[in-house]
Every structure is written in C-alpha cells, then in structure tokens.
Amino acid sequence: MRRQLVGQNGPASPANRLFNWLSSWQADYAADLASQLSSHVLIMDEVDGMAGNEDRGGMQELIAVIKTSRVPIICLCNDRQSPKVRSLANYCLDLRFHRPRMEQIKAAVLSLACRESVTIGNHVLEGIIAASNQDMRQVINSVQMWCTDGTAADKEISLGAAGAQKNLRLGPFDVILIAAPLSESENSLTCSLNGCLQ
C-alpha cells in the first residue's frame, strides 16, 4: 500500500483523547492535504473494547470521524458479533479472517524452526497446536519457550504443551459434546444427559 502507518490502540486510549489527537493530527497536515493524506492510513486496533466505562461515546466518535475523514481508517476487532461493533460495521467494509488450519500453522512453524536450526517432531507440534486452540502467537511462544537452547527433547516439549492449554469460551453445544460425546458407531449420545451430569 505504501502508506505511512499511524496507529492507536482503542481501549488503551480513551475516546475523547484519541479523537482530539486525531483532529490535531489532521489539522497539522491540512496545509499540504493532498500529498500528505494520500500517504497515510490510521489503524485502530481492538475497537470492540472502545465502549467501556472510560470510553463512553467512543464508538459514536469513531463513526463520526470515519464519516468525515479523508484518511483511510482500518478498524480491527476480535469480537465481531458484539453489539458495540454492529453499529460500526454499517460504516466499514467487513473483512473477516478465519483461524488458520492446523496444517497451515504446522507448515509455518516448521519453516521457522528449520531457519532457527531447531528440530521438533510433527506429533509434538500437532499437540502444541491443539493445546493452543490454533492460536499462532501461542504456538510460536510455546515452541520458543521449550526450544530456547535448541536441545529440548520431544518428550519435554509434549509434556509442557499439555500444561499450556489455552482458556476457551465454550458455547452450550460445545459443552454438550464434551459432557456427552457421540459414539462413533451409532452417531448418537453414549449416555443420557442426566447420566453424564452425575
């Protein structure tokens, strides 16, 4: 894109201070508007956290800035279904990214490990990826932690990965599948719900 990045973390800076900063930033470049604004982009990270107590009215301020700004604004969020983000989505192009598959993460981490001269077994890496719920950052951090000197054994890594499981939010259907797993032969619940809860 060849644009200069200007970023602010949404929840880290209260809305009024953030938008005062943005207004002053735009005013500083108003004299040379055509050349300056065409080479900038504003990245707002964690906009789903902007509607907290200290950021009251932050989402409406952001929408007002999007309506009037000549600078492209990229808004990033983790929880797209949040009611706070729904009003913002009407003023944005909604691009959704899906969690990478295990094979994609495994290929990237094995390539990284090869460049760092670290050998790690496929089954161990799959265990780390499954334990982190396919979170790329946590996988890289786990591999880095267990291979800091490059001599960690696969058994040590797999034992460590089992203890580094990521906390997840489970929906009602996920809980049912954990509490009463499906039998593979009958494709039905192996026990009644009351039996599984006891």
Tab-separated table of C-alpha atoms in Angstrom:
chain	number	residue	atom	x	y	z
A	1	MET	CA	0.000	0.000	0.000
A	2	ARG	CA	2.984	2.306	0.554
A	3	ARG	CA	1.246	4.319	3.231
A	4	GLN	CA	2.633	5.632	6.479
A	5	LEU	CA	1.005	3.815	9.386
A	6	VAL	CA	-0.488	5.820	12.214
A	7	GLY	CA	-1.927	3.609	14.939
A	8	GLN	CA	-3.716	3.931	18.232
A	9	ASN	CA	-4.880	1.093	20.461
A	10	GLY	CA	-8.628	1.534	21.005
A	11	PRO	CA	-9.182	0.596	24.657
A	12	ALA	CA	-5.774	1.867	25.781
A	13	SER	CA	-6.607	5.469	24.984
A	14	PRO	CA	-9.962	6.985	25.976
A	15	ALA	CA	-12.153	8.138	23.111
A	16	ASN	CA	-12.053	11.901	23.686
A	17	ARG	CA	-8.269	11.991	23.979
A	18	LEU	CA	-7.911	9.742	20.939
A	19	PHE	CA	-10.175	11.816	18.733
A	20	ASN	CA	-8.657	15.082	19.926
A	21	TRP	CA	-5.306	13.628	18.894
A	22	LEU	CA	-6.749	12.599	15.517
A	23	SER	CA	-8.261	16.052	14.960
A	24	SER	CA	-4.989	17.785	15.774
A	25	TRP	CA	-3.095	15.342	13.576
A	26	GLN	CA	-5.383	16.093	10.639
A	27	ALA	CA	-5.115	19.845	11.305
A	28	ASP	CA	-1.304	19.657	11.284
A	29	TYR	CA	-1.370	18.248	7.766
A	30	ALA	CA	-4.214	20.440	6.447
A	31	ALA	CA	-1.863	22.804	4.620
A	32	ASP	CA	-0.408	20.050	2.472
A	33	LEU	CA	-3.595	17.975	2.392
A	34	ALA	CA	-3.403	16.323	-1.000
A	35	SER	CA	0.124	14.971	-0.729
A	36	GLN	CA	0.121	14.160	2.989
A	37	LEU	CA	-3.230	12.446	3.441
A	38	SER	CA	-2.821	10.270	0.394
A	39	SER	CA	0.155	8.574	2.028
A	40	HIS	CA	-1.285	7.882	5.497
A	41	VAL	CA	-3.565	5.233	6.977
A	42	LEU	CA	-4.926	5.098	10.529
A	43	ILE	CA	-5.126	1.660	12.174
A	44	MET	CA	-7.486	1.337	15.131
A	45	ASP	CA	-6.858	-1.917	16.989
A	46	GLU	CA	-9.268	-3.502	19.499
A	47	VAL	CA	-12.227	-1.278	18.614
A	48	ASP	CA	-14.535	-3.833	20.239
A	49	GLY	CA	-13.120	-2.697	23.584
A	50	MET	CA	-13.815	1.003	22.994
A	51	ALA	CA	-17.269	1.169	24.578
A	52	GLY	CA	-16.191	0.632	28.190
A	53	ASN	CA	-16.804	2.983	31.093
A	54	GLU	CA	-13.886	5.319	30.353
A	55	ASP	CA	-14.682	5.349	26.615
A	56	ARG	CA	-18.331	6.278	26.801
A	57	GLY	CA	-19.395	7.504	23.374
A	58	GLY	CA	-16.166	6.305	21.784
A	59	MET	CA	-17.858	4.236	19.097
A	60	GLN	CA	-20.057	7.175	18.016
A	61	GLU	CA	-16.982	9.419	17.891
A	62	LEU	CA	-15.189	6.853	15.735
A	63	ILE	CA	-18.177	6.650	13.377
A	64	ALA	CA	-18.238	10.461	13.121
A	65	VAL	CA	-14.521	10.514	12.292
A	66	ILE	CA	-14.987	7.773	9.666
A	67	LYS	CA	-17.749	9.819	8.024
A	68	THR	CA	-15.622	12.969	7.743
A	69	SER	CA	-12.070	11.675	7.448
A	70	ARG	CA	-10.091	11.732	4.230
A	71	VAL	CA	-7.580	9.293	5.697
A	72	PRO	CA	-8.385	5.584	5.322
A	73	ILE	CA	-9.153	4.047	8.715
A	74	ILE	CA	-8.674	0.330	9.381
A	75	CYS	CA	-10.607	-0.915	12.423
A	76	LEU	CA	-9.593	-4.263	13.957
A	77	CYS	CA	-11.689	-6.246	16.424
A	78	ASN	CA	-11.777	-9.720	17.922
A	79	ASP	CA	-15.493	-9.987	18.674
A	80	ARG	CA	-17.401	-9.128	15.500
A	81	GLN	CA	-20.769	-10.216	16.974
A	82	SER	CA	-20.513	-7.766	19.858
A	83	PRO	CA	-23.440	-5.297	19.903
A	84	LYS	CA	-20.910	-2.460	20.208
A	85	VAL	CA	-19.346	-3.378	16.861
A	86	ARG	CA	-22.611	-3.818	14.961
A	87	SER	CA	-23.233	-0.082	14.694
A	88	LEU	CA	-19.661	0.464	13.483
A	89	ALA	CA	-19.994	-2.290	10.876
A	90	ASN	CA	-22.531	-0.205	8.954
A	91	TYR	CA	-19.755	2.299	8.130
A	92	CYS	CA	-16.964	-0.183	7.367
A	93	LEU	CA	-16.116	-2.780	4.773
A	94	ASP	CA	-16.436	-6.009	6.751
A	95	LEU	CA	-13.483	-8.330	6.053
A	96	ARG	CA	-13.470	-11.494	8.141
A	97	PHE	CA	-10.450	-13.652	8.746
A	98	HIS	CA	-10.726	-17.245	9.866
A	99	ARG	CA	-8.448	-19.054	12.258
A	100	PRO	CA	-5.667	-20.826	10.310
A	101	ARG	CA	-5.926	-24.597	9.935
A	102	MET	CA	-3.558	-26.942	11.751
A	103	GLU	CA	-1.679	-27.752	8.535
A	104	GLN	CA	-1.056	-24.064	7.809
A	105	ILE	CA	0.255	-23.395	11.317
A	106	LYS	CA	2.369	-26.547	11.275
A	107	ALA	CA	3.984	-25.620	7.949
A	108	ALA	CA	4.773	-22.085	9.109
A	109	VAL	CA	6.207	-23.186	12.468
A	110	LEU	CA	8.267	-25.993	10.911
A	111	SER	CA	9.692	-23.490	8.416
A	112	LEU	CA	10.515	-21.117	11.268
A	113	ALA	CA	12.069	-23.946	13.311
A	114	CYS	CA	14.172	-25.017	10.332
A	115	ARG	CA	15.533	-21.478	9.918
A	116	GLU	CA	16.372	-21.410	13.632
A	117	SER	CA	18.040	-24.878	13.465
A	118	VAL	CA	15.508	-26.437	15.850
A	119	THR	CA	14.142	-29.917	15.270
A	120	ILE	CA	10.665	-30.662	16.528
A	121	GLY	CA	8.559	-33.720	15.783
A	122	ASN	CA	5.322	-33.473	13.827
A	123	HIS	CA	3.256	-35.173	16.525
A	124	VAL	CA	4.669	-32.884	19.199
A	125	LEU	CA	3.947	-29.797	17.128
A	126	GLU	CA	0.400	-31.014	16.476
A	127	GLY	CA	-0.060	-31.393	20.232
A	128	ILE	CA	1.132	-27.835	20.835
A	129	ILE	CA	-1.197	-26.507	18.123
A	130	ALA	CA	-4.168	-28.416	19.533
A	131	ALA	CA	-3.399	-27.257	23.092
A	132	SER	CA	-3.290	-23.614	21.980
A	133	ASN	CA	-6.546	-23.939	20.015
A	134	GLN	CA	-4.721	-22.995	16.798
A	135	ASP	CA	-3.532	-19.632	18.119
A	136	MET	CA	-0.447	-18.843	16.026
A	137	ARG	CA	1.094	-16.486	18.592
A	138	GLN	CA	0.769	-19.000	21.421
A	139	VAL	CA	2.186	-21.814	19.278
A	140	ILE	CA	5.273	-19.762	18.409
A	141	ASN	CA	5.701	-18.692	22.036
A	142	SER	CA	5.359	-22.290	23.266
A	143	VAL	CA	7.883	-23.629	20.753
A	144	GLN	CA	10.271	-20.789	21.559
A	145	MET	CA	9.926	-21.406	25.283
A	146	TRP	CA	10.625	-25.128	25.024
A	147	CYS	CA	13.431	-24.778	22.478
A	148	THR	CA	15.375	-21.800	23.807
A	149	ASP	CA	18.675	-23.660	23.661
A	150	GLY	CA	17.786	-25.820	20.649
A	151	THR	CA	18.282	-29.093	22.540
A	152	ALA	CA	14.869	-29.672	24.111
A	153	ALA	CA	13.631	-33.235	23.758
A	154	ASP	CA	10.296	-34.006	22.103
A	155	LYS	CA	9.053	-35.646	25.310
A	156	GLU	CA	9.752	-32.488	27.347
A	157	ILE	CA	8.002	-30.316	24.769
A	158	SER	CA	4.914	-32.528	24.603
A	159	LEU	CA	4.642	-32.643	28.414
A	160	GLY	CA	4.969	-28.878	28.566
A	161	ALA	CA	2.407	-28.344	25.818
A	162	ALA	CA	-0.149	-30.404	27.715
A	163	GLY	CA	0.133	-27.980	30.637
A	164	ALA	CA	-0.071	-24.860	28.475
A	165	GLN	CA	-3.640	-25.246	27.289
A	166	LYS	CA	-5.461	-22.100	26.332
A	167	ASN	CA	-8.578	-20.971	28.162
A	168	LEU	CA	-11.551	-21.047	25.835
A	169	ARG	CA	-15.105	-19.850	25.846
A	170	LEU	CA	-17.392	-22.793	25.284
A	171	GLY	CA	-20.888	-22.482	23.941
A	172	PRO	CA	-23.754	-24.736	25.010
A	173	PHE	CA	-23.222	-27.103	22.075
A	174	ASP	CA	-19.505	-27.444	22.847
A	175	VAL	CA	-20.288	-28.317	26.466
A	176	ILE	CA	-22.807	-30.980	25.396
A	177	LEU	CA	-20.231	-32.602	23.107
A	178	ILE	CA	-17.700	-32.687	25.951
A	179	ALA	CA	-20.168	-33.896	28.590
A	180	ALA	CA	-21.889	-36.496	26.384
A	181	PRO	CA	-19.625	-37.480	23.489
A	182	LEU	CA	-21.071	-39.039	20.360
A	183	SER	CA	-20.444	-42.735	19.866
A	184	GLU	CA	-18.808	-43.295	16.502
A	185	SER	CA	-20.805	-46.408	15.622
A	186	GLU	CA	-24.292	-45.110	16.394
A	187	ASN	CA	-23.717	-41.373	15.799
A	188	SER	CA	-25.768	-40.682	18.911
A	189	LEU	CA	-25.082	-39.699	22.505
A	190	THR	CA	-23.488	-42.526	24.506
A	191	CYS	CA	-25.393	-41.682	27.672
A	192	SER	CA	-28.366	-39.639	28.693
A	193	LEU	CA	-27.699	-36.058	29.727
A	194	ASN	CA	-28.731	-36.745	33.334
A	195	GLY	CA	-26.421	-39.764	33.425
A	196	CYS	CA	-23.461	-37.751	32.153
A	197	LEU	CA	-24.008	-34.912	34.603
A	198	GLN	CA	-23.885	-37.314	37.554
